[in-house]
mmCIF file of C-alpha atoms in Angstrom:
data_model
loop_
_atom_site.group_PDB
_atom_site.id
_atom_site.type_symbol
_atom_site.label_atom_id
_atom_site.label_comp_id
_atom_site.label_asym_id
_atom_site.label_seq_id
_atom_site.Cartn_x
_atom_site.Cartn_y
_atom_site.Cartn_z
ATOM 1 C CA MET A 244 0.422 20.191 -18.151
ATOM 2 C CA SER A 245 -0.477 16.538 -18.539
ATOM 3 C CA ARG A 246 -1.693 13.809 -16.291
ATOM 4 C CA VAL A 247 -0.890 10.134 -16.642
ATOM 5 C CA ILE A 248 -3.133 7.288 -15.591
ATOM 6 C CA ILE A 249 -1.502 3.952 -14.971
ATOM 7 C CA ASP A 250 -4.657 1.885 -15.200
ATOM 8 C CA SER A 251 -5.783 -1.744 -15.003
ATOM 9 C CA ILE A 252 -3.094 -3.114 -12.721
ATOM 10 C CA SER A 253 -4.184 -6.747 -12.668
ATOM 11 C CA ILE A 254 -4.079 -8.382 -9.258
ATOM 12 C CA SER A 255 -3.794 -12.133 -8.854
ATOM 13 C CA PRO A 256 -3.944 -14.217 -5.666
ATOM 14 C CA GLN A 257 -0.295 -15.178 -5.857
ATOM 15 C CA LEU A 258 1.797 -15.055 -2.740
ATOM 16 C CA ALA A 259 4.944 -13.189 -1.896
ATOM 17 C CA SER A 260 8.133 -15.060 -1.167
ATOM 18 C CA GLY A 261 7.677 -16.911 2.138
ATOM 19 C CA ILE A 262 3.885 -16.315 2.225
ATOM 20 C CA LYS A 263 2.000 -19.605 2.014
ATOM 21 C CA ASN A 264 -1.182 -19.036 3.993
ATOM 22 C CA LEU A 265 -3.337 -16.589 5.907
ATOM 23 C CA GLU A 266 -1.245 -16.956 9.049
ATOM 24 C CA ASP A 267 1.837 -15.821 7.113
ATOM 25 C CA ILE A 268 -0.048 -12.699 5.986
ATOM 26 C CA VAL A 269 -0.987 -11.893 9.587
ATOM 27 C CA GLN A 270 2.584 -12.399 10.743
ATOM 28 C CA SER A 271 3.973 -10.325 7.874
ATOM 29 C CA ASP A 272 1.643 -7.439 8.718
ATOM 30 C CA PHE A 273 2.479 -7.753 12.409
ATOM 31 C CA GLN A 274 6.214 -7.567 11.695
ATOM 32 C CA ARG A 275 5.616 -4.560 9.433
ATOM 33 C CA ALA A 276 3.663 -2.836 12.208
ATOM 34 C CA ARG A 277 6.503 -3.480 14.642
ATOM 35 C CA LYS A 278 8.934 -1.958 12.161
ATOM 36 C CA TYR A 279 6.781 1.152 11.851
ATOM 37 C CA LEU A 280 6.597 1.473 15.627
ATOM 38 C CA SER A 281 10.351 1.099 15.970
ATOM 39 C CA PRO A 282 12.205 4.326 16.866
ATOM 40 C CA PHE A 283 14.678 3.412 14.124
ATOM 41 C CA ALA A 284 12.072 3.110 11.356
ATOM 42 C CA LEU A 285 12.761 5.318 8.348
ATOM 43 C CA GLY A 286 10.734 6.653 5.457
ATOM 44 C CA HIS A 287 7.099 7.259 4.632
ATOM 45 C CA GLY A 288 4.844 7.493 1.623
ATOM 46 C CA PRO A 289 3.338 4.778 -0.519
ATOM 47 C CA ARG A 290 5.059 3.054 -3.402
ATOM 48 C CA ALA A 291 2.914 2.139 -6.326
ATOM 49 C CA ALA A 292 3.375 -0.338 -9.088
ATOM 50 C CA ILE A 293 3.801 -0.049 -12.748
ATOM 51 C CA GLU A 294 4.060 -3.258 -14.750
ATOM 52 C CA ALA A 295 3.745 -5.275 -11.561
ATOM 53 C CA ARG A 296 4.061 -9.008 -11.893
ATOM 54 C CA THR A 297 4.650 -9.642 -8.238
ATOM 55 C CA LYS A 298 3.881 -12.611 -6.042
ATOM 56 C CA ASN A 299 2.511 -10.444 -3.255
ATOM 57 C CA PRO A 300 -0.502 -11.400 -1.152
ATOM 58 C CA HIS A 301 -2.266 -8.178 -1.982
ATOM 59 C CA HIS A 302 -0.998 -6.570 -5.161
ATOM 60 C CA SER A 303 0.321 -8.007 -8.378
ATOM 61 C CA GLY A 304 -0.183 -7.765 -12.094
ATOM 62 C CA SER A 305 1.014 -6.036 -15.218
ATOM 63 C CA SER A 306 0.478 -2.595 -16.606
ATOM 64 C CA SER A 307 2.497 -0.006 -18.481
ATOM 65 C CA GLN A 308 6.197 0.360 -19.040
ATOM 66 C CA PRO A 309 8.728 2.013 -16.775
ATOM 67 C CA SER A 310 11.884 1.884 -18.801
ATOM 68 C CA PRO A 311 15.244 3.152 -17.601
ATOM 69 C CA SER A 312 16.946 1.042 -20.250
ATOM 70 C CA GLY A 313 14.402 0.989 -23.055
ATOM 71 C CA THR A 314 12.943 -2.308 -21.871
ATOM 72 C CA GLY A 315 9.947 -2.893 -19.597
ATOM 73 C CA ARG A 316 10.743 -3.690 -16.000
ATOM 74 C CA ALA A 317 8.466 -5.419 -13.483
ATOM 75 C CA ILE A 318 7.938 -3.120 -10.529
ATOM 76 C CA THR A 319 5.710 -3.787 -7.526
ATOM 77 C CA VAL A 320 3.295 -1.955 -5.315
ATOM 78 C CA ASN A 321 4.713 -2.360 -1.823
ATOM 79 C CA ASP A 322 4.536 -0.819 1.628
ATOM 80 C CA ALA A 323 5.262 2.699 2.841
ATOM 81 C CA ARG A 324 8.886 2.069 3.683
ATOM 82 C CA SER A 325 10.798 4.343 1.292
ATOM 83 C CA SER A 326 10.758 6.271 -1.973
ATOM 84 C CA ASN A 327 13.692 4.692 -3.774
ATOM 85 C CA THR A 328 13.071 3.425 -7.298
ATOM 86 C CA TRP A 329 15.064 0.383 -8.332
ATOM 87 C CA THR A 330 15.181 -2.654 -10.599
ATOM 88 C CA GLY A 331 17.222 -5.817 -11.140
ATOM 89 C CA ALA A 332 15.891 -8.064 -8.380
ATOM 90 C CA ASN A 333 15.481 -11.032 -10.723
ATOM 91 C CA ASN A 334 16.571 -9.925 -14.193
ATOM 92 C CA VAL A 335 20.007 -8.644 -15.147
ATOM 93 C CA PHE A 336 19.875 -4.935 -15.938
ATOM 94 C CA LYS A 337 21.636 -3.960 -19.169
ATOM 95 C CA ALA A 338 22.395 -0.253 -19.395
ATOM 96 C CA ASP A 339 22.062 1.485 -22.755
ATOM 97 C CA ALA A 340 22.793 4.997 -24.011
ATOM 98 C CA THR A 341 19.892 6.497 -22.035
ATOM 99 C CA CYS A 342 21.366 5.744 -18.622
ATOM 100 C CA GLN A 343 24.659 5.699 -16.787
ATOM 101 C CA SER A 344 26.030 4.533 -13.465
ATOM 102 C CA THR A 345 26.872 7.032 -10.723
ATOM 103 C CA ARG A 346 29.055 4.343 -9.111
ATOM 104 C CA LYS A 347 27.452 5.168 -5.760
ATOM 105 C CA PRO A 348 26.284 2.257 -3.593
ATOM 106 C CA VAL A 349 22.680 2.155 -2.372
ATOM 107 C CA THR A 350 21.076 0.088 0.385
ATOM 108 C CA VAL A 351 17.426 -0.083 1.456
ATOM 109 C CA ASP A 352 15.840 -2.344 4.097
ATOM 110 C CA TYR A 353 12.035 -2.694 3.942
ATOM 111 C CA GLY A 354 11.589 -5.042 6.870
ATOM 112 C CA SER A 355 9.948 -7.646 4.624
ATOM 113 C CA GLY A 356 12.792 -7.429 2.105
ATOM 114 C CA SER A 357 15.929 -5.516 1.195
ATOM 115 C CA PHE A 358 18.354 -4.769 -1.598
ATOM 116 C CA THR A 359 21.840 -3.431 -2.196
ATOM 117 C CA GLY A 360 23.147 -2.118 -5.480
ATOM 118 C CA THR A 361 24.389 0.877 -7.455
ATOM 119 C CA GLU A 362 22.632 4.142 -8.304
ATOM 120 C CA TYR A 363 22.066 5.079 -11.980
ATOM 121 C CA THR A 364 20.449 7.990 -13.824
ATOM 122 C CA GLY A 365 18.396 7.673 -16.998
ATOM 123 C CA THR A 366 15.090 8.168 -18.809
ATOM 124 C CA PHE A 367 11.860 6.749 -17.383
ATOM 125 C CA ILE A 368 8.724 6.196 -19.455
ATOM 126 C CA LEU A 369 5.540 5.548 -17.489
ATOM 127 C CA GLY A 370 2.407 4.541 -19.364
ATOM 128 C CA GLY A 371 3.900 3.174 -22.582
ATOM 129 C CA GLN A 372 6.433 4.349 -25.141
ATOM 130 C CA ALA A 373 3.946 6.207 -27.363
ATOM 131 C CA SER A 374 1.779 8.119 -24.890
ATOM 132 C CA GLY A 375 3.510 7.729 -21.562
ATOM 133 C CA LEU A 376 5.103 10.150 -19.160
ATOM 134 C CA ARG A 377 8.747 10.617 -20.149
ATOM 135 C CA ILE A 378 10.916 11.633 -17.197
ATOM 136 C CA GLU A 379 14.484 12.643 -17.952
ATOM 137 C CA ASN A 380 17.522 12.257 -15.680
ATOM 138 C CA GLN A 381 15.674 10.046 -13.231
ATOM 139 C CA SER A 382 17.774 8.485 -10.498
ATOM 140 C CA PHE A 383 17.210 4.773 -9.842
ATOM 141 C CA ALA A 384 19.118 1.870 -8.378
ATOM 142 C CA VAL A 385 20.170 -1.402 -9.961
ATOM 143 C CA ALA A 386 20.189 -4.229 -7.448
ATOM 144 C CA LYS A 387 23.226 -6.408 -6.955
ATOM 145 C CA GLU A 388 21.546 -8.425 -4.217
ATOM 146 C CA ALA A 389 17.846 -8.482 -3.296
ATOM 147 C CA GLN A 390 15.823 -10.487 -0.790
ATOM 148 C CA GLY A 391 12.050 -10.890 -0.589
ATOM 149 C CA PHE A 392 11.245 -9.928 -4.187
ATOM 150 C CA ASP A 393 10.610 -13.231 -5.956
ATOM 151 C CA GLY A 394 8.568 -12.739 -9.121
ATOM 152 C CA VAL A 395 9.075 -8.986 -9.327
ATOM 153 C CA ASP A 396 12.010 -6.915 -10.438
ATOM 154 C CA GLY A 397 11.928 -3.875 -8.181
ATOM 155 C CA ILE A 398 9.968 -0.917 -6.844
ATOM 156 C CA LEU A 399 8.758 2.394 -8.218
ATOM 157 C CA GLY A 400 9.088 4.843 -5.321
ATOM 158 C CA ILE A 401 6.545 7.660 -5.343
ATOM 159 C CA GLY A 402 6.755 9.078 -1.828
ATOM 160 C CA PRO A 403 8.330 12.378 -0.695
ATOM 161 C CA VAL A 404 11.945 12.939 -1.662
ATOM 162 C CA ASP A 405 13.196 13.126 1.930
ATOM 163 C CA LEU A 406 12.395 9.442 2.345
ATOM 164 C CA THR A 407 15.480 8.566 0.317
ATOM 165 C CA SER A 408 17.715 10.165 2.954
ATOM 166 C CA SER A 409 20.857 8.151 3.765
ATOM 167 C CA THR A 410 20.088 5.413 1.237
ATOM 168 C CA VAL A 411 22.626 6.435 -1.437
ATOM 169 C CA ALA A 412 26.236 7.015 -0.439
ATOM 170 C CA GLY A 413 27.261 10.654 -0.697
ATOM 171 C CA GLU A 414 23.713 11.901 -1.356
ATOM 172 C CA SER A 415 21.506 13.622 1.199
ATOM 173 C CA SER A 416 18.443 12.579 -0.832
ATOM 174 C CA VAL A 417 17.460 11.320 -4.280
ATOM 175 C CA PRO A 418 14.664 12.958 -6.350
ATOM 176 C CA THR A 419 11.714 10.609 -6.790
ATOM 177 C CA VAL A 420 9.833 9.893 -10.010
ATOM 178 C CA THR A 421 6.957 12.100 -8.846
ATOM 179 C CA ASP A 422 9.351 14.855 -7.785
ATOM 180 C CA ASN A 423 11.057 14.947 -11.188
ATOM 181 C CA ALA A 424 7.787 14.692 -13.123
ATOM 182 C CA TYR A 425 6.553 17.770 -11.270
ATOM 183 C CA LYS A 426 9.799 19.736 -11.651
ATOM 184 C CA GLN A 427 9.894 18.968 -15.385
ATOM 185 C CA GLY A 428 6.354 20.304 -15.814
ATOM 186 C CA LEU A 429 4.853 16.938 -16.729
ATOM 187 C CA ILE A 430 2.250 17.060 -13.958
ATOM 188 C CA SER A 431 0.647 20.129 -12.391
ATOM 189 C CA THR A 432 0.536 18.796 -8.831
ATOM 190 C CA GLU A 433 2.982 16.553 -6.995
ATOM 191 C CA MET A 434 0.302 14.060 -6.092
ATOM 192 C CA ILE A 435 -0.661 10.426 -6.586
ATOM 193 C CA GLY A 436 -4.144 8.907 -6.520
ATOM 194 C CA ILE A 437 -4.648 5.182 -5.986
ATOM 195 C CA SER A 438 -7.786 3.082 -6.389
ATOM 196 C CA TYR A 439 -8.469 -0.607 -5.899
ATOM 197 C CA GLN A 440 -11.478 -2.860 -6.177
ATOM 198 C CA PRO A 441 -12.457 -5.624 -3.746
ATOM 199 C CA SER A 442 -10.991 -9.062 -4.309
ATOM 200 C CA GLN A 443 -13.061 -11.192 -6.638
ATOM 201 C CA ALA A 444 -12.160 -14.839 -6.943
ATOM 202 C CA GLU A 445 -9.465 -17.456 -6.682
ATOM 203 C CA GLY A 446 -7.780 -18.855 -9.767
ATOM 204 C CA GLY A 447 -8.202 -17.369 -13.209
ATOM 205 C CA GLY A 448 -9.964 -14.173 -12.146
ATOM 206 C CA ASN A 449 -8.170 -11.138 -10.833
ATOM 207 C CA MET A 450 -7.872 -10.762 -7.091
ATOM 208 C CA ALA A 451 -8.534 -7.054 -7.629
ATOM 209 C CA ASN A 452 -7.991 -4.267 -10.090
ATOM 210 C CA GLY A 453 -6.164 -1.066 -9.356
ATOM 211 C CA SER A 454 -5.220 2.200 -10.973
ATOM 212 C CA LEU A 455 -2.611 4.827 -10.277
ATOM 213 C CA MET A 456 -2.844 8.459 -11.363
ATOM 214 C CA PHE A 457 -0.031 11.007 -11.313
ATOM 215 C CA GLY A 458 -0.832 14.683 -10.837
ATOM 216 C CA SER A 459 -4.523 14.701 -9.949
ATOM 217 C CA VAL A 460 -7.507 12.810 -8.592
ATOM 218 C CA ASP A 461 -9.186 10.365 -10.970
ATOM 219 C CA LYS A 462 -12.779 11.530 -10.565
ATOM 220 C CA THR A 463 -14.078 8.542 -12.514
ATOM 221 C CA LYS A 464 -13.048 6.353 -9.570
ATOM 222 C CA ILE A 465 -14.822 8.250 -6.765
ATOM 223 C CA THR A 466 -18.418 8.824 -5.667
ATOM 224 C CA SER A 467 -17.801 11.609 -3.134
ATOM 225 C CA GLU A 468 -15.670 14.664 -2.682
ATOM 226 C CA VAL A 469 -12.145 13.975 -1.429
ATOM 227 C CA THR A 470 -11.660 14.617 2.281
ATOM 228 C CA TRP A 471 -8.177 16.046 2.765
ATOM 229 C CA VAL A 472 -6.353 15.964 6.096
ATOM 230 C CA PRO A 473 -2.813 17.079 6.968
ATOM 231 C CA ILE A 474 -0.117 14.622 7.921
ATOM 232 C CA THR A 475 -0.468 13.984 11.645
ATOM 233 C CA THR A 476 1.980 15.600 14.056
ATOM 234 C CA GLN A 477 2.115 12.472 16.217
ATOM 235 C CA SER A 478 5.275 10.375 15.925
ATOM 236 C CA PRO A 479 6.008 7.794 14.614
ATOM 237 C CA ALA A 480 2.921 8.062 12.355
ATOM 238 C CA SER A 481 4.148 11.489 11.209
ATOM 239 C CA LYS A 482 7.098 9.788 9.483
ATOM 240 C CA TYR A 483 4.727 8.026 7.083
ATOM 241 C CA TRP A 484 1.427 8.875 5.394
ATOM 242 C CA GLY A 485 -0.007 9.451 8.852
ATOM 243 C CA ILE A 486 -3.471 10.793 9.670
ATOM 244 C CA ASP A 487 -5.641 11.348 12.753
ATOM 245 C CA GLN A 488 -8.702 9.100 12.910
ATOM 246 C CA LYS A 489 -11.402 7.789 15.244
ATOM 247 C CA ILE A 490 -13.095 4.391 14.807
ATOM 248 C CA THR A 491 -16.567 3.466 16.056
ATOM 249 C CA TYR A 492 -18.698 0.354 15.648
ATOM 250 C CA GLY A 493 -22.343 -0.119 14.793
ATOM 251 C CA SER A 494 -25.476 1.947 15.188
ATOM 252 C CA SER A 495 -24.678 2.514 18.857
ATOM 253 C CA THR A 496 -21.484 4.322 17.752
ATOM 254 C CA GLU A 497 -19.536 2.281 20.274
ATOM 255 C CA SER A 498 -15.997 3.660 20.356
ATOM 256 C CA ILE A 499 -13.368 1.188 19.222
ATOM 257 C CA LEU A 500 -10.497 3.662 18.997
ATOM 258 C CA GLU A 501 -10.606 7.277 20.148
ATOM 259 C CA LEU A 502 -9.156 10.015 17.939
ATOM 260 C CA THR A 503 -5.536 9.051 17.470
ATOM 261 C CA ALA A 504 -2.728 8.836 14.929
ATOM 262 C CA GLY A 505 -2.039 6.045 12.466
ATOM 263 C CA ILE A 506 -1.142 5.560 8.819
ATOM 264 C CA VAL A 507 -2.603 4.751 5.414
ATOM 265 C CA ASP A 508 -0.475 2.023 3.849
ATOM 266 C CA THR A 509 -0.847 0.217 0.531
ATOM 267 C CA GLY A 510 1.659 -2.411 1.643
ATOM 268 C CA THR A 511 -0.138 -3.737 4.714
ATOM 269 C CA THR A 512 -2.726 -6.344 3.757
ATOM 270 C CA LEU A 513 -5.036 -6.133 6.770
ATOM 271 C CA ILE A 514 -6.487 -3.302 8.855
ATOM 272 C CA MET A 515 -4.322 -3.127 11.947
ATOM 273 C CA ILE A 516 -5.576 -1.527 15.169
ATOM 274 C CA ALA A 517 -4.082 -1.143 18.643
ATOM 275 C CA GLU A 518 -4.278 -4.198 20.907
ATOM 276 C CA ASP A 519 -6.865 -2.730 23.294
ATOM 277 C CA ALA A 520 -9.043 -1.637 20.356
ATOM 278 C CA PHE A 521 -8.675 -5.068 18.757
ATOM 279 C CA LEU A 522 -9.805 -6.844 21.924
ATOM 280 C CA LYS A 523 -12.797 -4.521 22.240
ATOM 281 C CA TYR A 524 -13.811 -5.167 18.626
ATOM 282 C CA LYS A 525 -13.402 -8.918 19.144
ATOM 283 C CA ALA A 526 -15.640 -8.864 22.221
ATOM 284 C CA LEU A 527 -18.312 -6.642 20.645
ATOM 285 C CA ILE A 528 -18.841 -8.890 17.635
ATOM 286 C CA GLY A 529 -18.362 -12.183 19.476
ATOM 287 C CA ALA A 530 -15.468 -13.372 17.327
ATOM 288 C CA GLU A 531 -12.919 -16.028 18.208
ATOM 289 C CA MET A 532 -9.253 -16.205 17.290
ATOM 290 C CA ASP A 533 -8.745 -18.935 14.709
ATOM 291 C CA GLU A 534 -5.622 -20.955 15.510
ATOM 292 C CA LYS A 535 -5.158 -22.114 11.925
ATOM 293 C CA THR A 536 -5.037 -18.633 10.375
ATOM 294 C CA SER A 537 -4.399 -16.263 13.327
ATOM 295 C CA LEU A 538 -7.366 -14.223 12.055
ATOM 296 C CA LEU A 539 -10.587 -13.422 13.874
ATOM 297 C CA LYS A 540 -13.355 -15.837 12.902
ATOM 298 C CA LEU A 541 -17.120 -15.407 13.168
ATOM 299 C CA SER A 542 -19.552 -18.293 13.456
ATOM 300 C CA ALA A 543 -22.341 -18.415 10.877
ATOM 301 C CA ASP A 544 -25.013 -17.317 13.358
ATOM 302 C CA LYS A 545 -23.039 -14.184 14.261
ATOM 303 C CA VAL A 546 -22.174 -13.070 10.731
ATOM 304 C CA LYS A 547 -25.709 -11.794 10.170
ATOM 305 C CA ASN A 548 -25.375 -9.526 13.217
ATOM 306 C CA LEU A 549 -22.085 -7.946 12.126
ATOM 307 C CA GLN A 550 -22.484 -4.167 11.855
ATOM 308 C CA SER A 551 -20.487 -1.490 10.056
ATOM 309 C CA MET A 552 -17.269 0.052 11.328
ATOM 310 C CA TYR A 553 -17.022 3.830 10.976
ATOM 311 C CA PHE A 554 -13.742 5.623 10.297
ATOM 312 C CA HIS A 555 -13.988 9.315 11.255
ATOM 313 C CA VAL A 556 -11.410 11.364 9.343
ATOM 314 C CA GLY A 557 -11.297 15.157 9.032
ATOM 315 C CA GLY A 558 -14.979 15.693 9.712
ATOM 316 C CA THR A 559 -16.088 12.924 7.331
ATOM 317 C CA THR A 560 -17.310 9.475 8.334
ATOM 318 C CA PHE A 561 -16.282 6.571 6.098
ATOM 319 C CA GLU A 562 -18.424 3.467 6.556
ATOM 320 C CA LEU A 563 -16.754 0.079 6.222
ATOM 321 C CA THR A 564 -19.704 -2.259 5.801
ATOM 322 C CA ALA A 565 -20.002 -5.681 7.379
ATOM 323 C CA ASN A 566 -19.048 -7.228 4.038
ATOM 324 C CA GLY A 567 -15.966 -5.023 3.877
ATOM 325 C CA GLN A 568 -14.778 -6.468 7.202
ATOM 326 C CA ILE A 569 -14.811 -10.030 5.862
ATOM 327 C CA TRP A 570 -11.780 -11.615 4.227
ATOM 328 C CA PRO A 571 -12.699 -12.688 0.643
ATOM 329 C CA ARG A 572 -14.116 -16.167 1.137
ATOM 330 C CA ALA A 573 -13.248 -17.115 -2.438
ATOM 331 C CA LEU A 574 -9.599 -16.979 -1.356
ATOM 332 C CA ASN A 575 -9.935 -18.924 1.904
ATOM 333 C CA ALA A 576 -8.973 -22.355 0.602
ATOM 334 C CA ALA A 577 -6.089 -21.053 -1.514
ATOM 335 C CA LEU A 578 -4.550 -19.571 1.619
ATOM 336 C CA GLY A 579 -5.005 -22.548 3.909
ATOM 337 C CA GLY A 580 -8.290 -21.557 5.528
ATOM 338 C CA ASP A 581 -11.641 -23.315 5.675
ATOM 339 C CA ALA A 582 -13.507 -22.647 2.431
ATOM 340 C CA ASP A 583 -16.777 -21.497 4.011
ATOM 341 C CA ALA A 584 -15.377 -19.800 7.113
ATOM 342 C CA CYS A 585 -15.914 -16.118 7.846
ATOM 343 C CA TYR A 586 -12.534 -14.584 8.643
ATOM 344 C CA LEU A 587 -12.187 -10.879 9.397
ATOM 345 C CA VAL A 588 -9.641 -8.374 8.080
ATOM 346 C CA PHE A 589 -8.774 -6.720 11.406
ATOM 347 C CA ALA A 590 -5.611 -7.590 13.322
ATOM 348 C CA SER A 591 -3.676 -6.198 16.272
ATOM 349 C CA THR A 592 -0.584 -4.004 16.070
ATOM 350 C CA GLY A 593 0.596 -5.697 19.263
ATOM 351 C CA GLN A 594 0.671 -2.471 21.281
ATOM 352 C CA ASN A 595 -2.043 -0.636 23.191
ATOM 353 C CA SER A 596 -3.317 2.725 21.976
ATOM 354 C CA GLY A 597 -1.212 5.777 22.737
ATOM 355 C CA SER A 598 1.872 4.555 20.866
ATOM 356 C CA GLY A 599 1.709 7.318 18.247
ATOM 357 C CA LEU A 600 0.744 4.786 15.576
ATOM 358 C CA ASP A 601 -2.473 3.101 16.656
ATOM 359 C CA PHE A 602 -3.865 1.924 13.333
ATOM 360 C CA ILE A 603 -2.854 1.010 9.799
ATOM 361 C CA ASN A 604 -5.523 1.400 7.134
ATOM 362 C CA GLY A 605 -4.168 -1.315 4.871
ATOM 363 C CA PHE A 606 -5.056 -2.803 1.502
ATOM 364 C CA THR A 607 -8.365 -4.309 2.633
ATOM 365 C CA PHE A 608 -9.462 -0.793 3.668
ATOM 366 C CA LEU A 609 -8.157 0.758 0.456
ATOM 367 C CA GLN A 610 -10.136 -1.724 -1.642
ATOM 368 C CA ARG A 611 -13.208 0.204 -0.484
ATOM 369 C CA PHE A 612 -11.907 3.793 -0.493
ATOM 370 C CA TYR A 613 -9.903 5.925 -2.924
ATOM 371 C CA SER A 614 -6.710 7.374 -1.451
ATOM 372 C CA CYS A 615 -4.645 10.384 -2.541
ATOM 373 C CA TYR A 616 -1.153 11.384 -1.443
ATOM 374 C CA ASP A 617 -0.220 15.034 -1.890
ATOM 375 C CA VAL A 618 3.545 15.309 -1.561
ATOM 376 C CA SER A 619 3.865 19.107 -1.735
ATOM 377 C CA GLY A 620 0.825 19.729 0.452
ATOM 378 C CA ALA A 621 1.828 17.104 3.037
ATOM 379 C CA ARG A 622 -1.709 15.756 3.178
ATOM 380 C CA VAL A 623 -3.726 12.597 2.576
ATOM 381 C CA GLY A 624 -7.125 12.376 0.892
ATOM 382 C CA LEU A 625 -9.878 9.764 1.096
ATOM 383 C CA ALA A 626 -13.105 9.338 -0.876
ATOM 384 C CA THR A 627 -15.793 6.728 -1.414
ATOM 385 C CA THR A 628 -15.892 4.651 -4.605
ATOM 386 C CA PRO A 629 -18.434 2.526 -6.489
ATOM 387 C CA TRP A 630 -16.985 -0.401 -4.514
ATOM 388 C CA THR A 631 -17.386 1.049 -1.015
ATOM 389 C CA GLU A 632 -20.609 -0.891 -0.402
ATOM 390 C CA ALA A 633 -19.819 -3.914 -2.583
ATOM 391 C CA GLU A 634 -21.024 -7.338 -1.389
ATOM 392 C CA THR A 635 -18.221 -9.383 -2.930
ATOM 393 C CA ASN A 636 -16.899 -11.098 0.200
#
């Protein structure tokens, strides 16, 4: 058995199509949350990026080479909307001898984007031609029309296979890259581990670095044992990478959100919590809503009093420090905020707790904690990292 590490995914503070400022990020996350809460929402499981050169507010960069046609394709980390793998959003796909069209139409709507096209089968190479993971007979789509994917060519879907249900005409489901890698004996466990680092600086520096591992946990990225919890039974969170979690604030362990269901999502930028929990957090820390950005804002005299938030998952408490709650100030000006302002990374889902999806642990949470997604075991894992207590913001 082998494991493949897709490492050093460079992240730059470029913006997704239609995203120009912090307010756009808040609105995008809010619309995503509404989509998740919709009774018609489909799919779950994260999608991770290989050779990402996306203009996304939270993940972009370049890495190894997924290659259905023998040529590298730009593929993005995105949200937890589906598990379809596809290409051709911006570059014309030219099929070679390693792939062929099934002539079956495919359509996927992500809420923040969509595509229609045709399903193909072919060889995928993840991690480079010489030493990468070679997956035979992989199904993928070639886009005819795509919206919301400027600067990136598609998505590598790594969630459970059932998330592709009803996306390809005449197919009940489509095997994912992870599914085929496991069935072909290339990885010993149908699992993905994802790590990020906190955002660093505007401009030439990377916004963050990330790595993706197929088949096991990358123990070089963690500083604790992995806490595993089963997918929650509460709907609609159970449709995604949903977990049960409680959130408290400060040394007084003031409850912000009682034990409830929500999701872990690489594609949501902020940490979203139910409206009643959001208002309680806002009052406890003395924050104000900033009209310019639609983010919570703390005055300078209150920043020093900001305490940690505690995420209680499966018997383990994960501490999000005060610094981890602050939006990277180095990126404020680039996204239309005040350069020295202290904005916070929490936002409201727009619904009170009890909805069945009361939180979204988004990218700003995952910059501080390693996350693992076990497809076969239907469970999610979290662990601390060297960056959990970083003071970068």
